[in-house]
Amino acid sequence: MNRQAILESIDKHLSAQTADGKPLPIGDVVSRVAKELRVQKADPSTVVTVIPIEQVAAFVDGDLDPDAIAAVCRAVLVDNGVIAELVAASRALRTPVQFLPPVDLELTNRLLATHPVELISQKDIARMMHEPEVSTRRWRLGMLVPIVAVAALGWFLIQRTWDGSAGESSEVVAGAAGLVAEADPPLIDDSSQVVDAAGSDDSVAGEGGSLADSSPVTVPPTGPVNPTGPAGPVVTEAGSGTPDASAKADPNMGTAASPSGAPDSSQTDVLPAAVPEGTTPESSPSPPVKTPPVKTPPVPAAAVPMVDAVPVGRPAKTLLDESADRSSPPAKITSIQWNQISGLVGAVSVAPDAPPRFVVRRIAVEETFPLKAANRFVALRLSRAVAELNDGGQLILAPDSMATIGSGDAQVSAQMDVHYGEVAIQGVADGTVIRLRRGATDLGQVTFSMDGSLRISSVAGGMELQMQNARLRTDEGWLYDESIRLTSSGPVTIANPSSQTPSWYSQSPPTLSKVLLSQIGASKDLVVDLEAQINRLASSTRLTSEQSAELSKLVEMRVSLANSRVFELLGNRSPRIRQAAVEAIALLPKNDPRYEPVWAAIELDIADPQRRSELDQWMQLIRTGADPRPEQLKQMFAALKSPKAKVRGLADAMLRSYVNDPPPWDPQWDETQALPALDAYQDQVSDQ
């Protein structure tokens, strides 16, 4: 069973209908898909990892890597919940948004009663409660924007008058004020209201919003505008526009931009140039002729974005203004050049084999990579690299790290995914924007100020960020905490972050000798060339201490190249590689992104609960450095007879650490070839 078979089955049953012509309920679709796909009964001992919801969506879209796809396929065999999520995602993909059923108000209230702010953002709540009214809200927004824009034009001209502009501008100011005063009453209540990102006018916010800074926009109350009051200059009998000391700019619209250029003269000539002393516009014998508001086509709702209030459990330092938004796109990062390389650093590509496999080509110093397409780079253990960006900044790749960097769209300078390990960016131009991704999921964007820096540590489900002179923007708003954990569920402030800067940030680790690096040369496949060097040194009968140290480094680098496929190395013919792979599995932290796929691969080969329990105990021996009990040695010996090569390699790697004279062993041997080694192990295990 593969991804295509799952999606074809789901699509077939989603297309089915009931007797009265209605689509099948999701529950019926799930049961039919499960019955069709589960031809053979699943092994009850199989342990299935939890599938994150974002991986379900990426599975439907086809944006998952092979390991994650295999994990979803395994889960489908035993978990109806995963099938239900896949069915729902497939149905949503084939159903237009306007035809999706709205969330019931009672359900919304129940969700709000269960940790409302932690589980659902305010923006999502607004969508659930008011989605049927989208067209009405957008129409209101479209009528409201020109009114606010005309008022902003008036204030722009007022400021010109204060700066000594020509006296005739006072007529234009009065005309703009008149247009705002004559707005349609149904659009504006007597009290100030807030328009959210979708054009809703049913929520209340504080003061200080404007179109320019993308914070909530406060709508001025209706009623006539007095041109002699705070909204306009004092007009004298001579018609000169001299500002009054009490004239203040409206903070709600002082920075808004007018959608048009100079105002139409037909909107200003109808107003008097002066108001007689002792009168007001209400009592003036010559009231101005009322001009209808300017009608412009509605604008998209996204033109007025909104920043959510600070959610509970997430960074408290949320900027409610968005002054970091740029009117012009940020400068693009179009290329990187690796100027400093210590150890082995490679460019990753996918070989057209069956099944596909990653190929790592060694990168040379001063090699340049254009970012028109995404590039994936890996630094092996005991290795580090520094790349110069075309904007003058630097990208630092830490030891045992893999990252993908590409150009992104016009709204960002570049985008990056740190698959595992750590990466740092520093010295980029002011206003540089880096989008952070995890697979197909957009986690957020980091905007740099002058001398800004960013350090990214990849963790299970997301990233941990250390920022200086930089700010993070997510769906929750702008965040400027220096230490943030960022996942698909949102940002969280890291409590008590470490204040120490890691050594790789400024210096390279001890690595291979120059002689050995030159022997590896311009490798087109580091896996092949590393194993060749390992076999060459391991076959030597007399190794100096320096050669032994170099051999250990080579083995470490080979294991780091395995990424999340380290369990496959237990079938390798080299005992040194097998032992290093077992140690890497045992010591892999649970928050490492490779932890889940590594243990998912182990579960495929070791499905027996008894053997899994034994394996857990063996891993604990490595972590604690304890000696095995006699019965544990017998368990390892029994595993040497497993029908699976990787299990045989695992057992040999464990025994090799605890017996005095381990015999040669190859996991690829057949039963006849393995018989002498089995006898040798039997004798030593019996003596324990």
XYZ file of C-alpha atoms in Angstrom:
688
model
C 0.000 0.000 0.000
C 1.278 3.438 -0.919
C 0.122 7.060 -0.954
C -1.527 6.805 -4.357
C -3.619 3.786 -3.334
C -4.802 5.542 -0.166
C -5.823 8.747 -1.948
C -7.526 6.858 -4.795
C -9.592 4.887 -2.285
C -10.565 8.038 -0.395
C -11.466 9.870 -3.601
C -13.611 6.944 -4.799
C -15.669 6.776 -1.625
C -15.976 10.559 -1.326
C -17.566 10.518 -4.782
C -20.132 7.922 -3.692
C -23.625 9.075 -2.721
C -26.472 7.852 -0.566
C -29.788 6.676 -1.953
C -31.193 10.209 -1.869
C -28.243 11.638 -3.790
C -26.356 13.163 -0.845
C -22.624 12.648 -0.144
C -21.729 9.876 2.278
C -21.042 10.950 5.883
C -17.364 11.004 6.792
C -17.910 8.121 9.222
C -19.162 5.878 6.413
C -16.303 6.959 4.129
C -13.752 6.134 6.844
C -15.171 2.648 7.441
C -15.273 1.887 3.701
C -11.692 3.113 3.148
C -10.425 1.121 6.141
C -12.147 -2.049 4.943
C -10.741 -1.638 1.441
C -7.143 -0.847 2.447
C -6.727 -3.334 5.277
C -6.651 -6.469 3.178
C -4.414 -8.168 5.706
C -4.876 -7.863 9.438
C -2.311 -5.491 10.941
C 0.234 -6.809 13.413
C -1.111 -5.740 16.860
C 2.453 -5.331 18.131
C 3.219 -2.617 15.582
C 3.766 0.709 17.316
C 2.572 3.658 15.236
C 3.871 7.139 15.882
C 1.465 10.053 16.256
C 0.946 11.814 12.924
C 0.878 15.638 13.288
C -2.069 17.299 11.576
C 0.217 19.346 9.316
C 1.731 16.097 8.007
C -1.755 14.844 7.132
C -2.350 17.927 4.977
C 1.113 17.641 3.421
C 0.450 13.948 2.688
C -2.651 14.906 0.697
C -0.751 17.686 -1.096
C 2.218 15.426 -1.873
C 4.783 17.558 0.003
C 6.145 14.934 2.443
C 9.486 13.160 2.320
C 9.507 9.350 1.846
C 10.008 8.572 5.566
C 7.032 10.677 6.629
C 4.862 9.180 3.854
C 5.758 5.692 5.078
C 4.797 6.690 8.648
C 1.351 7.868 7.481
C 0.842 4.666 5.473
C 1.644 2.578 8.550
C -0.764 4.606 10.666
C -3.577 4.097 8.148
C -3.357 0.338 8.747
C -4.227 0.597 12.450
C -5.624 4.078 13.168
C -9.055 5.147 11.914
C -8.381 8.632 13.254
C -5.649 9.153 10.664
C -8.008 7.947 7.922
C -10.650 10.401 9.139
C -8.153 13.271 8.992
C -7.081 12.261 5.483
C -10.721 12.041 4.349
C -11.491 15.462 5.813
C -8.405 17.008 4.191
C -9.259 15.436 0.823
C -12.847 16.633 1.012
C -11.741 20.153 1.935
C -9.327 20.167 -1.005
C -12.055 19.290 -3.502
C -14.755 21.543 -1.970
C -14.843 25.319 -2.662
C -14.474 27.384 0.515
C -17.900 28.989 0.156
C -19.543 25.557 0.227
C -17.834 24.297 3.363
C -20.301 24.119 6.303
C -19.930 26.907 8.884
C -19.051 26.091 12.488
C -22.155 25.969 14.662
C -22.399 28.816 17.192
C -22.991 26.385 20.056
C -19.843 24.462 19.127
C -17.912 27.721 18.933
C -19.025 28.661 22.459
C -18.013 25.235 23.731
C -14.567 25.648 22.155
C -14.244 29.064 23.748
C -15.006 27.546 27.135
C -12.060 25.136 26.772
C -8.863 27.228 26.912
C -10.078 29.556 24.156
C -6.956 31.593 23.641
C -4.519 28.700 23.854
C -6.370 26.529 21.346
C -7.845 29.038 18.916
C -6.517 32.429 17.878
C -8.890 35.392 17.882
C -8.649 35.525 14.111
C -9.844 31.909 13.814
C -12.696 32.534 16.246
C -13.823 35.508 14.180
C -13.765 33.409 11.032
C -15.792 30.605 12.641
C -18.442 32.927 14.034
C -18.824 35.235 11.054
C -17.754 33.294 7.965
C -21.289 33.426 6.408
C -21.110 37.227 6.502
C -17.886 37.574 4.511
C -19.503 39.217 1.495
C -21.337 41.752 3.693
C -18.188 42.595 5.652
C -16.125 43.068 2.512
C -18.816 45.359 1.043
C -18.739 47.474 4.188
C -14.972 47.649 4.092
C -15.054 48.659 0.439
C -17.380 51.559 1.239
C -15.427 52.555 4.331
C -11.930 52.752 2.827
C -12.580 55.698 0.462
C -14.097 57.718 3.331
C -11.039 57.158 5.527
C -8.735 57.874 2.594
C -10.428 61.223 1.808
C -10.074 62.262 5.449
C -6.390 61.337 5.305
C -6.005 63.483 2.176
C -7.488 66.385 4.066
C -4.987 66.071 6.863
C -2.140 65.791 4.399
C -3.135 69.150 2.915
C -3.602 70.644 6.394
C -0.001 69.825 7.203
C 1.078 71.492 3.967
C -0.875 74.581 5.009
C 0.865 74.635 8.371
C 4.191 74.474 6.574
C 3.389 77.686 4.654
C 1.495 76.377 1.648
C -0.664 78.665 -0.481
C -3.820 79.980 1.108
C -6.150 78.427 -1.444
C -5.488 74.956 0.021
C -7.918 75.767 2.834
C -10.780 75.265 0.409
C -9.533 71.764 -0.417
C -9.258 70.960 3.297
C -12.780 72.102 3.977
C -14.021 70.076 1.029
C -12.372 66.914 2.304
C -13.850 67.460 5.748
C -17.252 67.924 4.178
C -16.984 64.654 2.321
C -16.297 62.773 5.556
C -19.141 64.555 7.298
C -21.595 63.507 4.576
C -20.771 59.783 4.689
C -23.732 57.375 4.542
C -25.063 56.985 8.131
C -25.734 53.188 7.841
C -21.991 52.522 7.436
C -20.880 54.255 10.633
C -22.405 53.995 14.107
C -22.367 56.758 16.675
C -19.423 55.111 18.398
C -15.981 54.212 17.085
C -15.610 50.689 15.701
C -12.823 48.463 14.472
C -12.477 46.749 11.111
C -10.587 43.429 11.257
C -8.623 41.686 8.533
C -11.737 40.303 6.878
C -13.647 43.554 7.056
C -15.686 42.743 10.172
C -17.062 45.712 12.088
C -18.256 43.917 15.186
C -15.228 43.991 17.481
C -13.936 46.752 19.701
C -10.329 47.904 19.987
C -8.386 50.718 21.557
C -7.035 53.879 19.987
C -4.025 54.403 17.802
C -4.794 52.242 14.777
C -4.053 53.319 11.207
C -3.947 51.905 7.713
C -0.252 52.530 7.379
C 0.864 50.481 10.379
C -1.708 47.728 9.734
C -3.093 47.852 13.271
C -6.869 47.994 13.904
C -8.450 50.957 12.093
C -10.750 53.161 14.185
C -13.666 54.672 12.250
C -14.510 58.292 13.194
C -18.072 58.980 14.417
C -20.572 60.565 12.093
C -21.741 64.150 12.213
C -20.684 67.456 10.670
C -17.049 68.405 10.866
C -16.204 71.853 12.100
C -13.426 73.286 9.917
C -12.506 75.771 12.663
C -12.069 73.053 15.302
C -9.334 70.478 15.814
C -10.084 68.879 12.446
C -9.167 71.886 10.342
C -7.432 75.300 10.245
C -8.989 78.612 11.300
C -10.206 80.414 8.193
C -9.943 84.248 8.334
C -11.962 86.806 6.362
C -9.089 87.192 3.944
C -9.226 83.446 3.220
C -5.742 82.628 4.499
C -5.339 79.250 6.174
C -3.542 79.909 9.467
C -3.408 76.921 11.828
C -4.913 77.281 15.240
C -2.855 76.238 18.272
C -5.437 73.618 19.150
C -5.271 71.906 15.760
C -4.035 68.335 16.205
C -3.621 65.551 13.662
C -6.063 62.652 14.070
C -3.920 59.750 15.229
C -6.260 57.276 13.601
C -5.727 58.569 10.093
C -2.678 60.784 10.182
C -0.494 58.255 8.370
C -2.992 56.838 5.901
C -2.261 57.218 2.210
C -4.773 58.557 -0.279
C -5.694 56.167 -3.079
C -5.803 58.967 -5.615
C -3.649 61.948 -6.463
C -4.886 65.568 -6.413
C -8.587 66.002 -5.509
C -11.170 66.788 -8.180
C -11.832 70.545 -8.322
C -15.580 69.836 -8.469
C -15.353 68.696 -4.872
C -13.857 71.953 -3.587
C -15.275 74.863 -5.571
C -18.718 74.511 -3.979
C -17.462 75.378 -0.481
C -17.061 78.986 0.792
C -13.557 80.305 1.207
C -14.353 81.906 4.552
C -16.778 81.808 7.458
C -17.966 85.191 8.857
C -16.791 85.983 12.347
C -19.107 84.930 15.116
C -20.744 82.186 13.116
C -20.373 78.437 12.839
C -21.038 76.182 9.889
C -24.417 75.277 11.437
C -25.524 78.942 11.698
C -23.814 80.294 8.613
C -26.267 81.989 6.143
C -24.461 80.260 3.239
C -24.141 76.559 4.052
C -21.924 74.530 1.747
C -23.473 72.506 -1.018
C -23.390 68.833 -0.037
C -21.361 66.639 -2.313
C -22.026 62.860 -2.293
C -19.200 60.608 -1.129
C -16.749 59.375 -3.730
C -17.682 55.861 -4.877
C -14.781 53.510 -5.519
C -14.792 49.760 -6.143
C -14.468 47.583 -3.035
C -10.928 46.554 -2.169
C -9.891 43.049 -1.055
C -10.230 42.383 2.644
C -6.531 41.522 2.921
C -5.683 45.196 2.319
C -6.349 45.884 6.021
C -4.490 43.158 7.974
C -4.968 42.760 11.684
C -2.674 41.701 14.514
C -4.210 39.435 17.145
C -3.994 40.252 20.819
C -1.374 38.382 22.841
C -2.527 34.747 23.388
C -2.066 33.066 26.729
C 0.945 30.766 26.873
C 2.760 32.522 24.041
C 5.261 35.373 24.021
C 3.910 38.325 25.954
C 6.010 40.791 23.999
C 3.711 41.171 21.002
C 3.861 44.395 19.022
C 0.361 45.657 18.264
C 1.739 48.069 15.703
C 3.404 46.669 12.623
C 5.825 49.463 11.911
C 8.337 46.884 10.671
C 6.200 46.309 7.567
C 7.916 47.661 4.480
C 6.140 49.481 1.689
C 8.656 48.028 -0.777
C 9.731 44.356 -1.012
C 12.919 43.412 0.865
C 16.192 42.974 -1.000
C 16.582 39.439 -2.363
C 19.331 37.021 -1.362
C 20.156 35.571 -4.765
C 23.331 33.545 -4.100
C 25.654 32.201 -1.422
C 29.371 31.469 -1.588
C 31.028 29.056 0.849
C 34.220 30.873 1.801
C 35.203 28.950 4.938
C 34.934 25.166 5.227
C 36.351 22.979 7.972
C 35.944 19.230 7.525
C 33.392 17.911 5.015
C 30.384 19.910 3.813
C 28.189 18.763 0.959
C 25.369 19.687 -1.384
C 22.491 17.212 -1.247
C 20.590 15.932 -4.275
C 18.254 13.004 -4.903
C 19.535 10.146 -7.055
C 17.041 8.644 -9.515
C 17.429 5.197 -8.007
C 14.729 2.788 -6.904
C 14.046 3.589 -4.147
C 15.322 7.202 -4.321
C 18.329 8.028 -2.172
C 20.189 11.162 -1.170
C 23.569 11.815 -2.768
C 25.980 14.237 -1.079
C 28.595 15.954 -3.225
C 31.500 17.628 -1.467
C 31.502 21.443 -1.648
C 34.748 23.234 -2.478
C 35.901 26.463 -0.875
C 34.643 29.576 -2.744
C 31.993 27.538 -4.566
C 28.913 29.668 -5.317
C 25.291 28.506 -5.441
C 22.512 30.603 -7.028
C 19.233 30.471 -5.131
C 16.856 30.384 -8.086
C 16.060 26.849 -6.938
C 16.218 25.581 -3.363
C 19.598 24.165 -2.294
C 20.099 21.659 0.514
C 23.417 21.659 2.387
C 24.809 19.352 5.052
C 27.761 19.717 7.407
C 28.976 16.373 8.723
C 30.101 15.846 12.295
C 33.403 17.550 13.085
C 32.671 19.999 10.238
C 31.577 23.617 9.917
C 31.047 26.068 7.051
C 30.555 29.818 6.607
C 28.899 31.228 3.481
C 28.879 34.834 2.315
C 25.483 36.051 1.155
C 25.230 38.406 -1.798
C 23.872 41.167 0.478
C 26.998 41.051 2.657
C 25.688 38.824 5.446
C 26.871 35.405 6.583
C 25.280 31.986 6.983
C 26.993 29.591 9.395
C 26.288 25.854 9.227
C 27.053 24.069 12.504
C 28.527 20.552 12.784
C 26.059 17.702 12.107
C 23.462 20.015 10.528
C 21.329 20.069 7.392
C 19.433 23.051 5.969
C 17.627 24.026 2.781
C 17.704 27.635 1.546
C 15.888 29.122 -1.433
C 14.839 32.485 -2.816
C 11.150 32.490 -1.843
C 8.522 34.928 -3.131
C 8.664 38.715 -3.511
C 7.734 39.300 0.151
C 10.902 37.750 1.595
C 14.636 37.884 0.956
C 14.971 34.094 1.217
C 13.352 31.106 2.897
C 14.961 28.383 4.970
C 14.230 24.993 6.493
C 16.652 23.628 9.109
C 16.088 19.875 8.978
C 18.342 19.084 11.936
C 21.245 20.701 13.760
C 21.868 24.442 13.957
C 22.308 27.404 11.616
C 23.156 31.063 12.242
C 22.611 34.181 10.126
C 24.346 37.463 10.869
C 25.418 40.736 9.268
C 22.581 40.873 6.725
C 21.227 44.178 5.433
C 18.691 46.150 7.444
C 15.195 45.020 6.465
C 16.210 41.517 5.326
C 13.325 39.065 5.750
C 13.878 35.298 6.144
C 10.884 32.966 6.010
C 11.235 29.894 8.214
C 9.620 26.639 7.105
C 9.303 23.072 8.312
C 8.596 21.022 5.223
C 5.493 22.484 3.591
C 4.514 24.435 6.731
C 5.233 28.170 6.956
C 6.294 28.844 10.565
C 6.989 32.588 10.422
C 9.215 35.364 9.116
C 12.207 37.029 10.783
C 12.917 40.674 9.921
C 16.437 41.920 10.699
C 17.446 45.356 11.896
C 20.957 46.770 11.661
C 23.529 44.363 13.188
C 20.827 41.736 13.645
C 21.562 38.041 14.134
C 19.563 34.815 14.272
C 20.535 31.385 15.575
C 18.239 28.467 14.696
C 18.238 25.124 16.498
C 16.073 22.474 14.868
C 13.897 20.501 17.302
C 11.114 17.948 16.925
C 8.142 19.729 15.371
C 9.820 23.079 14.784
C 12.726 25.344 15.707
C 14.181 27.259 18.625
C 15.274 30.799 17.784
C 17.813 33.070 19.455
C 17.451 36.596 18.031
C 19.241 39.902 18.460
C 18.038 43.065 16.697
C 15.497 40.953 14.849
C 11.785 40.350 15.139
C 9.607 37.352 14.356
C 6.258 37.614 12.647
C 3.727 34.780 12.791
C -0.051 34.550 12.526
C -0.120 35.766 16.131
C 1.565 39.088 15.283
C 5.040 40.569 15.756
C 7.193 39.024 18.506
C 10.456 40.416 19.793
C 11.384 38.002 22.575
C 15.006 36.998 22.123
C 14.342 33.267 22.733
C 11.340 31.646 21.065
C 10.298 28.076 20.362
C 8.472 28.051 17.039
C 6.253 25.167 15.906
C 3.245 24.783 13.632
C 0.983 25.318 16.663
C 2.463 28.751 17.333
C 5.343 30.533 19.105
C 6.200 30.037 22.786
C 8.740 31.954 24.844
C 11.645 29.783 26.030
C 11.935 29.952 29.812
C 15.469 30.392 31.165
C 17.307 30.229 27.832
C 21.025 29.545 27.842
C 23.120 32.703 27.698
C 26.166 30.886 26.352
C 27.055 31.160 22.690
C 27.986 27.733 21.254
C 31.594 27.284 20.234
C 30.724 26.532 16.577
C 29.409 30.069 16.226
C 32.927 31.493 16.156
C 35.367 28.591 15.765
C 35.719 25.342 13.856
C 35.838 21.916 15.570
C 38.811 19.528 15.351
C 38.456 17.629 12.103
C 40.260 15.352 9.657
C 43.885 15.923 8.750
C 44.689 17.803 5.577
C 46.239 14.652 4.108
C 43.045 12.642 4.554
C 40.868 15.495 3.264
C 43.022 15.676 0.146
C 42.669 11.912 -0.348
C 38.878 12.236 -0.264
C 39.231 14.994 -2.844
C 36.359 16.459 -4.862
C 34.008 13.654 -3.969
C 30.808 13.273 -5.980
C 29.404 10.817 -3.431
C 30.702 11.207 0.114
C 29.093 7.966 1.271
C 31.151 5.930 -1.199
C 34.410 7.788 -0.616
C 34.121 7.814 3.181
C 33.521 4.066 3.317
C 36.498 3.526 0.995
C 38.763 5.422 3.403
C 37.292 3.588 6.416
C 37.897 0.191 4.829
C 41.428 1.174 3.801
C 42.441 2.173 7.315
C 40.529 -0.638 9.049
C 42.298 -3.258 6.920
C 45.708 -2.126 8.134
C 47.300 -4.525 10.611
C 49.246 -1.810 12.397
C 47.530 1.513 13.041
C 49.320 4.341 14.792
C 47.446 6.320 17.422
C 47.023 9.153 14.901
C 45.600 6.770 12.288
C 43.202 5.269 14.833
C 41.976 8.751 15.707
C 41.477 9.567 12.026
C 39.577 6.309 11.532
C 37.227 7.173 14.403
C 36.552 10.586 12.879
C 35.782 9.034 9.502
C 33.297 6.658 11.129
C 31.578 9.543 12.949
C 31.204 11.436 9.679
C 29.823 8.380 7.888
C 27.178 7.878 10.587
C 26.134 11.547 10.430
C 25.558 11.185 6.683
C 22.898 8.559 7.395
C 20.542 11.257 8.732
C 17.325 9.556 9.934
C 18.276 6.304 8.133
C 20.931 5.419 10.683
C 19.244 2.076 11.478
C 20.074 0.926 7.944
C 23.775 1.129 8.843
C 23.333 -1.916 11.087
C 23.387 -3.957 7.900
C 26.756 -2.460 6.907
C 29.692 -4.846 6.542
C 31.998 -2.645 8.680
C 31.805 -3.519 12.417
C 33.069 -0.038 13.318
C 30.205 1.613 11.429
C 27.662 -0.754 13.014
C 28.896 -0.039 16.539
C 28.899 3.719 15.930
C 25.358 3.509 14.507
C 24.046 1.674 17.597
C 25.612 4.282 19.856
C 24.110 7.108 17.760
C 20.635 5.559 18.043
C 20.915 5.083 21.799
C 22.126 8.639 22.458
C 19.779 10.437 20.041
C 17.737 12.991 22.088
C 13.956 12.795 21.915
C 13.693 16.438 20.833
C 15.933 15.786 17.805
C 13.892 15.854 14.544
C 15.532 12.545 13.559
C 14.339 10.676 16.663
C 10.830 9.826 15.459
C 11.754 8.608 11.949
C 14.697 6.597 13.326
C 12.506 4.682 15.763
C 9.751 4.316 13.177
C 12.272 2.505 10.957
C 13.277 0.286 13.871
C 9.644 -0.654 14.466
C 9.383 -1.910 10.889
C 12.173 -4.467 11.409
C 11.538 -5.275 15.062
C 7.780 -5.686 15.412
C 7.933 -8.443 18.037
C 7.081 -6.952 21.471
C 9.546 -9.209 23.272
C 12.413 -8.232 20.974
C 11.454 -4.545 21.272
C 11.588 -4.801 25.048
C 15.034 -6.366 24.804
C 16.201 -3.617 22.470
C 15.072 -0.923 24.913
C 17.121 -2.588 27.635
C 20.163 -2.784 25.355
C 19.907 0.933 24.569
C 19.777 1.656 28.284
C 23.028 -0.269 28.753
C 24.736 2.056 26.264
C 23.306 5.194 27.885
C 24.342 4.222 31.406
C 27.556 2.327 30.622
C 26.364 -0.646 32.694
C 27.400 -4.251 32.070
C 24.775 -6.642 30.690
C 23.343 -9.497 32.746
C 24.048 -13.067 31.537
C 20.481 -13.450 30.262
C 20.886 -10.253 28.227
C 24.009 -11.654 26.557
C 22.009 -14.756 25.653
C 19.306 -12.535 24.159
C 21.928 -10.810 21.994
C 23.286 -14.156 20.872
C 19.784 -15.371 19.955
C 19.283 -12.233 17.843
C 22.308 -13.231 15.727
C 20.022 -15.881 14.168
C 17.339 -13.381 13.149
C 16.176 -13.598 9.504
C 16.742 -9.845 9.156
C 20.248 -8.574 8.403
C 19.885 -5.340 10.374
C 18.795 -7.211 13.501
C 21.791 -9.555 13.117
C 24.061 -6.526 12.733
C 22.534 -4.953 15.850
C 23.150 -8.085 17.921
C 26.772 -8.307 16.753
C 27.379 -4.626 17.537
C 26.106 -5.160 21.079
C 28.050 -8.389 21.716
C 31.224 -6.903 20.285
C 31.265 -4.384 23.153
C 31.013 -7.018 25.917
C 32.968 -10.144 24.884
C 36.741 -10.394 25.009
C 37.456 -11.777 21.544
C 34.622 -11.066 19.117
C 34.912 -13.043 15.878
C 34.540 -11.516 12.393
C 30.879 -11.030 11.511
C 29.024 -9.935 8.399
C 25.241 -9.373 8.635
C 24.971 -10.337 4.967
C 26.254 -13.880 5.550
C 23.932 -16.814 5.039
C 23.473 -19.473 7.719
C 26.386 -21.598 6.529
C 28.830 -18.696 6.389
C 27.760 -17.485 9.846
C 28.154 -20.884 11.565
C 31.854 -20.536 12.657
C 31.207 -17.092 14.099
C 28.103 -18.330 15.915
C 30.147 -21.105 17.541
C 32.807 -18.587 18.640
C 30.184 -16.292 20.154
C 28.463 -19.288 21.828
C 31.610 -20.246 23.681
C 32.245 -16.724 24.987
C 28.631 -16.084 26.011
C 28.525 -19.385 27.903
C 31.610 -18.387 29.883
C 30.007 -15.176 31.182
